[in-house]
Short mmCIF file of C-alpha atoms in Angstrom, two decimals:
data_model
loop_
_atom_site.label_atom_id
_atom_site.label_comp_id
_atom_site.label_asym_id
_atom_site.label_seq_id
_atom_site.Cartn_x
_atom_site.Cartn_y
_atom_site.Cartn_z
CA UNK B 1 91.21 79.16 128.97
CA UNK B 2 92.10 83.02 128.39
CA UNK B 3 90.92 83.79 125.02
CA UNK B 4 87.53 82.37 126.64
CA UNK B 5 87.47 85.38 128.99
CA UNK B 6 86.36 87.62 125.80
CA UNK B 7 83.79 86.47 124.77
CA UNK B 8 83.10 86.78 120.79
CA UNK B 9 82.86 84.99 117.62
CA UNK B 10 85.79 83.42 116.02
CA UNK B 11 86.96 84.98 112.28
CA UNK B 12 89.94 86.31 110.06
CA UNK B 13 90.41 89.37 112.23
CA UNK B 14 91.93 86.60 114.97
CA UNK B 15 94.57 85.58 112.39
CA UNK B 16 95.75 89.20 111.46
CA UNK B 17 95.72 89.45 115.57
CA UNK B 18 97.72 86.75 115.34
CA UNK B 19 99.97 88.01 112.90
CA UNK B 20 100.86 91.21 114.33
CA UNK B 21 101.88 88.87 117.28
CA UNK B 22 104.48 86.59 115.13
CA UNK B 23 105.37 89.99 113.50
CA UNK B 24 106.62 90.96 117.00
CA UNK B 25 107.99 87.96 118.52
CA UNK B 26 110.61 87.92 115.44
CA UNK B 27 110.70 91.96 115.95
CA UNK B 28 111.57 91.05 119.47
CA UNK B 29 114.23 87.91 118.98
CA UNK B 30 115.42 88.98 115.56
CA UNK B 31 114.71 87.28 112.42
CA UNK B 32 117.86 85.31 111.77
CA UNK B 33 118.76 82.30 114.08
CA UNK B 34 121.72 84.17 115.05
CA UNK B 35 119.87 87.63 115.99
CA UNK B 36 117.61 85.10 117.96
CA UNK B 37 120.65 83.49 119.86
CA UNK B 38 122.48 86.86 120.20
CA UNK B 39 118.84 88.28 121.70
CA UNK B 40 118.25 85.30 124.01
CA UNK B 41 121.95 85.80 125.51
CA UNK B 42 121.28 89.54 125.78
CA UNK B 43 118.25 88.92 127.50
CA UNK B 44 119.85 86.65 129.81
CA UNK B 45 122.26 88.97 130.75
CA UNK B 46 119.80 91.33 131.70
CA UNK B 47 117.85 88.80 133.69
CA UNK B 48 120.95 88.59 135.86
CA UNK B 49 121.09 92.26 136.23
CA UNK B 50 118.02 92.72 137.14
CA UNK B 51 118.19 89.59 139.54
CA UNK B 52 120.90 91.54 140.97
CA UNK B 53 118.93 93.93 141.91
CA UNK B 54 116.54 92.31 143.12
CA UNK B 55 113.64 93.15 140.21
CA UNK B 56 111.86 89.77 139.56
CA UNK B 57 110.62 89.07 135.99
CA UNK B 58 106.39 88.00 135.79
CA UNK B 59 106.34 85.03 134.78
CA UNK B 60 102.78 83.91 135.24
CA UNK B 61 99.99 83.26 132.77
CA UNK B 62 97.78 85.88 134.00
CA UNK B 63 100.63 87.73 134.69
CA UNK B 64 101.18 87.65 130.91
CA UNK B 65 97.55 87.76 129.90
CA UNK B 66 97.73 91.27 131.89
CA UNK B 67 100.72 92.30 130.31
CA UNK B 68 99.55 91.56 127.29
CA UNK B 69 96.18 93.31 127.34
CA UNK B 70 97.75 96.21 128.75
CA UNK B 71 100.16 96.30 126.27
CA UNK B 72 97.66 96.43 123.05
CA UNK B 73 95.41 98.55 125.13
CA UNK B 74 96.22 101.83 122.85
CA UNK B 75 99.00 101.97 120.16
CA UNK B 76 100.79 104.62 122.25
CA UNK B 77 101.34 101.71 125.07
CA UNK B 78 101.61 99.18 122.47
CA UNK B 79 104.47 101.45 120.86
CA UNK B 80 105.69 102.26 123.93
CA UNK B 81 106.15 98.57 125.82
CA UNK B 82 106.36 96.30 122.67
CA UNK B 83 107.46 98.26 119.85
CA UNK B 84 110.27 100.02 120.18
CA UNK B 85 112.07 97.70 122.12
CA UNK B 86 112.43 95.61 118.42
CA UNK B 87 115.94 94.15 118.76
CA UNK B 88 117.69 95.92 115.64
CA UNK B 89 117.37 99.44 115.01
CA UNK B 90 116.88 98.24 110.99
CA UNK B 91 113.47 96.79 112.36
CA UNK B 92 111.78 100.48 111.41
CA UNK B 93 109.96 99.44 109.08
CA UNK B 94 108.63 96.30 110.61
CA UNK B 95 107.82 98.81 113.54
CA UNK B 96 105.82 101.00 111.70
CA UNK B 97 103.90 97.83 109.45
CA UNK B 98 102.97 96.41 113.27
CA UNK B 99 101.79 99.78 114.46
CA UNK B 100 99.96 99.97 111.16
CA UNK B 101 98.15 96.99 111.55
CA UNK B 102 97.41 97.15 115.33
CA UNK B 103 95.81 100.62 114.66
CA UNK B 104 94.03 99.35 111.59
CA UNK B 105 92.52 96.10 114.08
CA UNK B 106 92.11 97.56 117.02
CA UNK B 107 91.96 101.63 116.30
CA UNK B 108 89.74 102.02 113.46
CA UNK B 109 86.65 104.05 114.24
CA UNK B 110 86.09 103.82 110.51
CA UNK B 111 82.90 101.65 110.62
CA UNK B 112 81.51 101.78 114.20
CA UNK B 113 82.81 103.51 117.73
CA UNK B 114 82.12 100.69 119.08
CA UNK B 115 85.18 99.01 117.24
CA UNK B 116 87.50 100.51 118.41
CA UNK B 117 89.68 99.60 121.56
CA UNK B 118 90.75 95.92 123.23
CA UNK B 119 88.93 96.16 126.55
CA UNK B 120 85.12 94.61 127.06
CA UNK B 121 83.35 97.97 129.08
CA UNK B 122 81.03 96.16 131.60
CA UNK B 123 80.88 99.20 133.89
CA UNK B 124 77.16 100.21 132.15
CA UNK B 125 74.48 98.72 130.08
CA UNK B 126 74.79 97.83 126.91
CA UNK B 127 78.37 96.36 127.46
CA UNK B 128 80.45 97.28 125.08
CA UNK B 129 82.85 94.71 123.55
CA UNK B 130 84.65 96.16 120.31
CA UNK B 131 85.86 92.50 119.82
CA UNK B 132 81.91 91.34 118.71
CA UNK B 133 81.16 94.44 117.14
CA UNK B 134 84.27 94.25 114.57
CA UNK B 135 82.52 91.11 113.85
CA UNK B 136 80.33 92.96 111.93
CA UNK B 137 82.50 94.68 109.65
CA UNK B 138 85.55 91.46 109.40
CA UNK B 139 85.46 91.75 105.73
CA UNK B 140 85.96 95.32 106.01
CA UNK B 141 88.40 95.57 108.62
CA UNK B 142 90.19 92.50 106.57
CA UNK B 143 90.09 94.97 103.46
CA UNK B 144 91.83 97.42 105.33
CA UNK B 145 94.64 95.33 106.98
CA UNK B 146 95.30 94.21 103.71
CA UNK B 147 95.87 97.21 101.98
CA UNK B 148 97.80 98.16 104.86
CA UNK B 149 99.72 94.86 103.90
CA UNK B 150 100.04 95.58 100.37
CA UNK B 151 101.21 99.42 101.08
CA UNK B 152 104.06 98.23 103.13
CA UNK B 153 104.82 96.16 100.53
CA UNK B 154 105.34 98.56 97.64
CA UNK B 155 106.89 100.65 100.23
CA UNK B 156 109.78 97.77 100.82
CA UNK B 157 110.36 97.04 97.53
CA UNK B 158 110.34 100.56 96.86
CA UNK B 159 113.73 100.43 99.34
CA UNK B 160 114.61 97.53 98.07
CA UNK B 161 114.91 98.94 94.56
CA UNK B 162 116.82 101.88 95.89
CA UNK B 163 119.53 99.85 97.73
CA UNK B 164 120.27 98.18 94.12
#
């Protein structure tokens, strides 16, 4: 099992993780079932280009496991690889409330160095894994994503308000 390969406790922090996936997979596809359908053809399209020329697509667990943890490695390569390829450009404010919570998770040196980042350092003693020590602080780092939450919130119905 991959998630086994980091070792560290379960808590809330693993839902906002999860989150800030969902929050990109409908980033990614679109929210609507027709911006998913519209996507999915898109990105078939490209497949065929690309099978054209001869680029193959990863397709394998690890492979994706990699991806993935290179991906959220920083929240410039998480920006870079995952974020600004949202479907619509109207997504900018779900980019910036994903890049807001990623750096809020993963980035925040707030409580403890040792927080921050998503890769276990083995290469000296005492390994560092930020994943157990944000254990530590959960409710704080669950305080934080929240508020993050909440200012997003006011910010959208801010917009909202101003569209009327």
């Amino acid at each position: 099992d991959i998630i086994d390969y980091i070792p560290a406790a379960r808590s809330g922090l693993d839902d906002w993780e999860s989150l800030i996936y969902v929050l990109c997979w409908l980033g990614t596809f679109g929210i609507s079932i027709e911006d998913e359908a519209q996507r999915i053809a898109d990105l078939k399209a490209q497949k065929q280009e690309q099978s054209k020329a001869g680029a193959g697509l990863r397709g394998s667990i690890l492979g994706v496991a990699r991806d993935k943890r290179f991906h959220m490695l920083s929240s410039s390569t998480f920006d870079a690889y995952i974020v600004q390829d949202f479907y619509k450009e109207d997504y900018k404010s779900l980019q910036e409330f994903v890049h807001d919570l990623r750096e809020s998770l993963f980035d925040n040196a707030k409580y403890s160095q040792e927080c921050v980042g998503t890769v276990v350092i083995t290469i000296k003693e005492p390994h560092i894994n930020p994943f157990q020590a944000r254990i530590a602080y959960a409710s704080n780092i669950m305080s934080d994503l929240l508020a993050v939450a909440r200012d997003h919130r006011a910010k959208a119905i801010e917009r909202m308000s101003g569209d009327k």
